[in-house]
Coordinates of C-alpha atoms in Angstrom, one line a residue:
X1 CA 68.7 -26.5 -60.6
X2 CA 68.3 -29.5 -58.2
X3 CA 70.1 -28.8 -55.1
X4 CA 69.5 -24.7 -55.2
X5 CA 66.6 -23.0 -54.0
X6 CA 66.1 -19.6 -54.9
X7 CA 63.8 -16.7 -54.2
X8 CA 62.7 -13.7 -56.6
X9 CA 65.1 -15.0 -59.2
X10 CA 64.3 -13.0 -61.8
X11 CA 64.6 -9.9 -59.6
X12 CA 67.8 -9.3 -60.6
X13 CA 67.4 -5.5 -59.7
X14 CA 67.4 -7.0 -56.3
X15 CA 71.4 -7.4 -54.3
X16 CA 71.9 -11.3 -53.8
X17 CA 72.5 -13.0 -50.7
X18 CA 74.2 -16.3 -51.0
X19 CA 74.1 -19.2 -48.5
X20 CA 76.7 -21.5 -50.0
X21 CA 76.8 -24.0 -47.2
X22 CA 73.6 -25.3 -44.6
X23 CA 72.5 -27.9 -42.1
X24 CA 69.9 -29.8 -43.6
X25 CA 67.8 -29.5 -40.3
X26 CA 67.8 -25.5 -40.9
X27 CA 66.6 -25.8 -44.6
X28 CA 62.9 -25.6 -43.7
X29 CA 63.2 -23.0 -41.2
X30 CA 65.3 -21.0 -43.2
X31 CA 62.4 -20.5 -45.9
X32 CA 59.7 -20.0 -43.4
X33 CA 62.1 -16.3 -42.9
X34 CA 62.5 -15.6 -46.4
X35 CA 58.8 -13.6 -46.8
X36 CA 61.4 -11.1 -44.9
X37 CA 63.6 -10.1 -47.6
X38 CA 60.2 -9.9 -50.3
X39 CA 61.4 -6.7 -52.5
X40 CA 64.6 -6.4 -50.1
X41 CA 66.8 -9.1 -52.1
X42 CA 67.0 -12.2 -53.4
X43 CA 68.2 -15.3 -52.0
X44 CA 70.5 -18.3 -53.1
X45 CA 70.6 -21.5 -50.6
X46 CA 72.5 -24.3 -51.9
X47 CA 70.9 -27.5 -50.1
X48 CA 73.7 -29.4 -49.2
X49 CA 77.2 -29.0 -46.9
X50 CA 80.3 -28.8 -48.0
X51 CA 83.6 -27.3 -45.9
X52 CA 85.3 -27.2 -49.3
X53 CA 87.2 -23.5 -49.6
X54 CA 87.3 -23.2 -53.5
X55 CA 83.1 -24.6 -53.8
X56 CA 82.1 -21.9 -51.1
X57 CA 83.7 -19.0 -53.2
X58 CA 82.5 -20.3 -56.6
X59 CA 79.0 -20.1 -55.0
X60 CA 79.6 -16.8 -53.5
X61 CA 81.1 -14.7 -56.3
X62 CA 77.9 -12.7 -57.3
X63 CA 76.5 -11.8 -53.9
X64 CA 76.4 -8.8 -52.3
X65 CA 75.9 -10.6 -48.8
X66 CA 76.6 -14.0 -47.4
X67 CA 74.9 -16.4 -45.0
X68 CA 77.6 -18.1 -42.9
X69 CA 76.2 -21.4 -41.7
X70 CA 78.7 -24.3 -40.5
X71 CA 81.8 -23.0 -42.0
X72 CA 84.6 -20.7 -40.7
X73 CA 84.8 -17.4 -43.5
X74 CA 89.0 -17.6 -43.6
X75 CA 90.4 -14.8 -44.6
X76 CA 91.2 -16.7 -47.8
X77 CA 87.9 -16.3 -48.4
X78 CA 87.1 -12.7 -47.5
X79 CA 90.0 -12.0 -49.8
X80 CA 88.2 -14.2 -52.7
X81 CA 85.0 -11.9 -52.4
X82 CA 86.3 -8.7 -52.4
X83 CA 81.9 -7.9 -53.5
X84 CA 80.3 -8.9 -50.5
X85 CA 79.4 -5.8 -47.7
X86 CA 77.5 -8.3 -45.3
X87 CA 78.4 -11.7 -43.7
X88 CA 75.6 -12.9 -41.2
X89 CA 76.5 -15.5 -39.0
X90 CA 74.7 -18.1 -37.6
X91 CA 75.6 -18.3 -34.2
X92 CA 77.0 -16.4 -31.3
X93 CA 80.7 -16.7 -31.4
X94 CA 81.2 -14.7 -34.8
X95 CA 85.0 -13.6 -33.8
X96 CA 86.4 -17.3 -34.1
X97 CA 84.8 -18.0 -37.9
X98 CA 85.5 -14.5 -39.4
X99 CA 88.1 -12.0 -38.9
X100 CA 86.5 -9.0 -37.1
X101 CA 89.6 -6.3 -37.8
X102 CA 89.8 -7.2 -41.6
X103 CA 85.6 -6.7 -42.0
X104 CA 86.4 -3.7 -39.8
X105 CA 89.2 -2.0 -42.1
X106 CA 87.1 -3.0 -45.0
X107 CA 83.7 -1.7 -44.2
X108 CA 82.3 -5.0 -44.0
X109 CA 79.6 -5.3 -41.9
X110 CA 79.2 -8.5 -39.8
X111 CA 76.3 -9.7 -37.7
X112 CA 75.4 -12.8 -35.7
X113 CA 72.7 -13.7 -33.4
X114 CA 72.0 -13.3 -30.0
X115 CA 70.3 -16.2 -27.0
X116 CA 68.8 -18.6 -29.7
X117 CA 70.4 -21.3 -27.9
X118 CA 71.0 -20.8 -24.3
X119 CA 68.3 -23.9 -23.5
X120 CA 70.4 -26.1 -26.6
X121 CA 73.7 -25.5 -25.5
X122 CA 72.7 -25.8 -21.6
X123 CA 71.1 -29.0 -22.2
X124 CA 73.9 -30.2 -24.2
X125 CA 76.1 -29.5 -21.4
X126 CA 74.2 -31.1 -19.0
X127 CA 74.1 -34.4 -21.0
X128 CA 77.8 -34.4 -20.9
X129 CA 77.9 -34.2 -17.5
X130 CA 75.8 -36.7 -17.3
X131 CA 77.8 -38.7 -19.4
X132 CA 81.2 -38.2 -18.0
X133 CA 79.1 -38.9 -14.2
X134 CA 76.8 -41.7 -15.4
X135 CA 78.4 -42.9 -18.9
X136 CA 75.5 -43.5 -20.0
X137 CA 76.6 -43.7 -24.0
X138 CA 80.1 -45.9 -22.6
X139 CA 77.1 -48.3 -20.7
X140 CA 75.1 -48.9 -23.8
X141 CA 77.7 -49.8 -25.9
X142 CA 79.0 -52.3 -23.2
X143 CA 75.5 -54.0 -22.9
X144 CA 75.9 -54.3 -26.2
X145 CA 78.6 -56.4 -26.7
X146 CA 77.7 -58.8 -24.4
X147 CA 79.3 -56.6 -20.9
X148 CA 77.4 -56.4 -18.2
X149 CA 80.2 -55.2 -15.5
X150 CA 79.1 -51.4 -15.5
X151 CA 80.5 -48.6 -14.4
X152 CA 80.4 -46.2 -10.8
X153 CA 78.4 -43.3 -10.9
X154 CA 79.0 -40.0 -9.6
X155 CA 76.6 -38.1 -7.6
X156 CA 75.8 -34.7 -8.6
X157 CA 73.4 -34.2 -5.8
X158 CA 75.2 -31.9 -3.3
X159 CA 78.6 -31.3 -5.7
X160 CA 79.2 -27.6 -6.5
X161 CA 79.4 -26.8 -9.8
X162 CA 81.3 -23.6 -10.8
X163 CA 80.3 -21.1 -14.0
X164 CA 82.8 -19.7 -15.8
X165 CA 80.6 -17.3 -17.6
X166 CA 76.9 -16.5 -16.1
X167 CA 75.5 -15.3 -19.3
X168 CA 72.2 -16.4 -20.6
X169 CA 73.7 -20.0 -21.5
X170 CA 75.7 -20.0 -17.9
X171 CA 72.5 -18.7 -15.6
X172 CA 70.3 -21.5 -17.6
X173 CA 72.9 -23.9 -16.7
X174 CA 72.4 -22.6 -12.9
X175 CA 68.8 -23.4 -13.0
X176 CA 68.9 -26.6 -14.1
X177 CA 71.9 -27.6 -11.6
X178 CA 69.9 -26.1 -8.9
X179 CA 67.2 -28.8 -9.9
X180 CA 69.9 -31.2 -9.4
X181 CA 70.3 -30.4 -5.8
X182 CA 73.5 -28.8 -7.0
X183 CA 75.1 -25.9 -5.1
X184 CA 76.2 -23.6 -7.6
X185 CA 79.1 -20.7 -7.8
X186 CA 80.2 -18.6 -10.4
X187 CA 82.7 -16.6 -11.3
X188 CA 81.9 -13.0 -10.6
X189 CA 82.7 -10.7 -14.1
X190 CA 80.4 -7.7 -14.5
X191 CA 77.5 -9.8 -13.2
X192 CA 75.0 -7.3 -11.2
X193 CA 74.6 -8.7 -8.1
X194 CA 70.7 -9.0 -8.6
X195 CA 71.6 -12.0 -11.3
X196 CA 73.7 -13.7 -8.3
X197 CA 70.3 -13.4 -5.5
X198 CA 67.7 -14.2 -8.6
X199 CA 69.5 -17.7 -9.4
X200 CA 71.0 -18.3 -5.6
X201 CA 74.2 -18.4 -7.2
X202 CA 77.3 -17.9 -4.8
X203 CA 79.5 -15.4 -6.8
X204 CA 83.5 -15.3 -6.5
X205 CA 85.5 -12.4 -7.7
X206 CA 88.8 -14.7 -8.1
X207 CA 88.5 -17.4 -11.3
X208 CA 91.1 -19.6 -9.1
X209 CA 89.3 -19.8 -5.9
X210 CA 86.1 -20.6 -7.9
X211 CA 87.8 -23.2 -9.5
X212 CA 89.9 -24.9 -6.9
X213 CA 86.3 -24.9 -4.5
X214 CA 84.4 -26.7 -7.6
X215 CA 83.8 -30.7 -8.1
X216 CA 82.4 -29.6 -11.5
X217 CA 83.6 -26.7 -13.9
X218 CA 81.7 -25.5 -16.8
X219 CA 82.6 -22.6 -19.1
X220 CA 80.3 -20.4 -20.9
X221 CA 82.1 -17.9 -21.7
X222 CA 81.2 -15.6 -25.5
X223 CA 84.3 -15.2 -27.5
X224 CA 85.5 -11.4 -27.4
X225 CA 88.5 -9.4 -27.9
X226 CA 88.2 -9.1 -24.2
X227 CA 88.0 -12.6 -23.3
X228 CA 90.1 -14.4 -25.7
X229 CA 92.9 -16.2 -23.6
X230 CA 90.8 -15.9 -20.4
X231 CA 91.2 -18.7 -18.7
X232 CA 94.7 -19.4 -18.2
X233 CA 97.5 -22.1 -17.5
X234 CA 97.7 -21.1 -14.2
X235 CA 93.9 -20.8 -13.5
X236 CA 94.2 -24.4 -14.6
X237 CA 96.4 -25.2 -12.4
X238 CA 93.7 -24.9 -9.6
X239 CA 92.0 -28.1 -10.8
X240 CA 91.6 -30.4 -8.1
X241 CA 92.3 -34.1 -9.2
X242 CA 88.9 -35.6 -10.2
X243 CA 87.2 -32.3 -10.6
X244 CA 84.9 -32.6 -13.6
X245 CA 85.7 -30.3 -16.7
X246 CA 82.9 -29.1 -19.7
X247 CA 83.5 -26.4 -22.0
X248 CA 80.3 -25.7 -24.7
X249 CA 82.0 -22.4 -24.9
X250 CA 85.0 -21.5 -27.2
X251 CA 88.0 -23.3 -27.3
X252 CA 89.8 -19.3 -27.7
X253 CA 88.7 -18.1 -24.2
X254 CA 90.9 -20.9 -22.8
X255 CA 95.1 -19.9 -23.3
X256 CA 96.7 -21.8 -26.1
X257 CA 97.6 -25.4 -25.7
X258 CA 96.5 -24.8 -21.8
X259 CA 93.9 -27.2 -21.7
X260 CA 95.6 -29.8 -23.4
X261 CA 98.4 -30.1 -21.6
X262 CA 96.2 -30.2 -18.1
X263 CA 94.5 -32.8 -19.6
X264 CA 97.6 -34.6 -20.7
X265 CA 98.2 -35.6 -16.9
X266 CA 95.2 -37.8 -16.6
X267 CA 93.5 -36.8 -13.7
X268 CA 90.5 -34.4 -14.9
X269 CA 87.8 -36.1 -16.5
X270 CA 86.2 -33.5 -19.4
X271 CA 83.6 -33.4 -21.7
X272 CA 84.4 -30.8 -24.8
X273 CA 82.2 -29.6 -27.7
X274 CA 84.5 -26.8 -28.9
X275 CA 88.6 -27.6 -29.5
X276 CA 90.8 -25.2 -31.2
X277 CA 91.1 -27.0 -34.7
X278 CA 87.7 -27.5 -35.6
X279 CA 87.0 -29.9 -36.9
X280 CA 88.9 -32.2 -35.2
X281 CA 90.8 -35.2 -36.8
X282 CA 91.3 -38.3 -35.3
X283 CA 95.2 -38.0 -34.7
X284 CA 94.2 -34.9 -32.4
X285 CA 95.9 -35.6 -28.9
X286 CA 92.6 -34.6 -27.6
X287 CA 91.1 -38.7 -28.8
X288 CA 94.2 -40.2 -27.0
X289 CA 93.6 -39.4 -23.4
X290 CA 91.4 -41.5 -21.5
X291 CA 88.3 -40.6 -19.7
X292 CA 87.3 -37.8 -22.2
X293 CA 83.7 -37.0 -23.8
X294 CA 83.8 -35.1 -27.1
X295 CA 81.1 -33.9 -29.3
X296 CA 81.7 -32.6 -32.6
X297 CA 80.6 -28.5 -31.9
X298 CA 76.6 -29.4 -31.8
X299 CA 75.9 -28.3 -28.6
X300 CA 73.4 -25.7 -30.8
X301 CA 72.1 -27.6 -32.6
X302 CA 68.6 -28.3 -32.0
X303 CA 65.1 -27.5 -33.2
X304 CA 64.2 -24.8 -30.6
X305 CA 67.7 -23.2 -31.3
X306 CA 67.2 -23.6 -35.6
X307 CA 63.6 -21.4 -35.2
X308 CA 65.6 -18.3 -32.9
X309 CA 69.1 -18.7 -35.2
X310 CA 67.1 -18.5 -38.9
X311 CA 64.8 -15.9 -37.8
X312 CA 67.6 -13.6 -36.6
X313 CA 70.0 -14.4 -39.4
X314 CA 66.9 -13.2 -41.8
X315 CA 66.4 -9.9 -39.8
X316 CA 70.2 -9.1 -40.0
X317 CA 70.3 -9.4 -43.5
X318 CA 66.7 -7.4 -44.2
X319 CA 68.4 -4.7 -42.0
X320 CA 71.1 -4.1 -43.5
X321 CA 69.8 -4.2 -46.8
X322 CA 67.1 -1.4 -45.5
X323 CA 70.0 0.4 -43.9
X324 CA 69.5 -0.4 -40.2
X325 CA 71.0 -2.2 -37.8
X326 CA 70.1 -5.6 -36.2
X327 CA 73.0 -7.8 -34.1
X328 CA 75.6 -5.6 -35.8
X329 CA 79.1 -7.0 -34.5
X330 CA 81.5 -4.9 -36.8

């Protein structure tokens, strides 16, 4: 069939993984990690993208695993496909596209994958600073019609910039602020202290002090049980007027509606890439307020990050079709 492409299909011995949904741009490197499940299983991409709930189940009905690329896995769904043991996510943040505690009660394993884009998401968040400092996009599109008034910079050059989250996306962050001229804090959460001397990172133990001393805030925090809700209204609070807000993150580790209603008062330019309704519609309060750069939850997405994210998605499926285990979440 046009549209499906299919490995070992006559294999049906084999268990059947299904990816029902992909990015176009993984398609290629997808295949190149197939050789992997040779003997192990059989594999059903369907070439195109589609968010629609009812397709995504049709297409999933026989397998005995799923690929989850570029949509959430409700539990709608895990409640359509009572056959699948194994759901293999594409990204990092696997707790906010599939429910951890239902896969837990019902034996289902769930896997994601690990630092395949801590240079796409860092450089992503750098170009929205860049953006909300140097509007850079706003500025073409002015020249463009015929505007030639520009725009006021800001000067990162001797701002500090404060990490909510030094992981590996947070501490690559570091490195290329640093190159910036930047001076760079970051909140101090289980970090060893050797991370902190390696970068020349100032750590603070208390999220409000970090943030009320920052001219620029960026989050990079993973989405966990223990993090959901993280930051909250009253950490918020601690936003000077002006300071710069980014969040490449998840929209979860942020409280509820916090965010928003910061925002709301006017005073915080922001650049988002992750919101809590994803994705988001055009009567979101979010498109209302002045002054704010959003990106439609791309930050991943490039070709260094597809090579890492296909391999790994491969390997988690091959293991647990071999009976091991390989970026087991649940």
């Amino acid at each position: 069939m046009d549209g499906i492409f299919e490995t070992q299909p006559e294999r049906t011995d084999l268990p059947l993984v299904v990816m029902p949904v992909v990015i176009a741009s993984m398609i290629e490197p997808f295949k190149k990690n197939f050789a992997m499940l040779e003997n192990v299983a059989r594999v059903r991409m369907y070439e195109d993208f589609t968010l629609d709930e009812d397709t995504i189940v049709e297409r999933c009905k026989d397998a005995d695993a799923v690929m989850v690329i570029g949509f959430h896995c409700t539990d709608a769904i895990l409640d359509r496909l009572p056959n699948v043991k194994c759901y293999a996510f594409g990204g990092t943040g696997v707790a906010s596209y599939i429910n951890l505690d239902k896969s837990k009660e019902r034996g289902i394993r769930v896997c994601n994958v690990l630092h395949y884009g801590d240079h796409a998401v860092a450089e992503h968040t750098m170009a929205l600073l860049m953006e909300l400092t140097r509007h850079a996009g706003a500025l073409d599109a002015q020249v463009k019609q015929g505007d030639w008034d520009g725009a006021d910079g800001f000067e990162l050059f001797g701002k500090r910039l404060g990490i909510i989250g030094l992981g590996g996306i947070g501490q690559t962050v570091a490195g290329i602020a640093k190159a910036f001229g930047m001076k760079v804090s970051a909140w101090n959460s289980h970090v060893p202290a050797q991370v902190f001397a390696d970068l020349g990172v100032t750590p603070v133990d208390d999220m409000n002090e970090l943030i009320a001393g920052s001219d620029v805030v960026s989050v990079h925090m993973p989405l966990l049980d223990s993090t959901r809700g993280i930051i909250a209204a009253e950490n918020l609070e601690a936003l000077r007027p002006g300071t710069l807000f980014v969040n490449t993150a998840r929209a979860e580790v942020i409280e509820p509606g916090a965010l928003l209603a910061r925002l709301q008062r006017g005073d915080i330019p922001a650049a988002l890439d992750v919101f809590e309704h994803e994705p988001l519609t055009a009567d979101d309060p979010l498109c209302k307020i002045p002054g704010i750069v959003l990106t439609p939850h791309i930050a991943w997405r490039t070709d260094g990050a597809y090579i890492g994210l296909t391999k790994q998605v491969v390997q988690s499926i091959t293991a647990f079709f071999k009976g091991e285990d390989f970026n087991v979440v649940v």
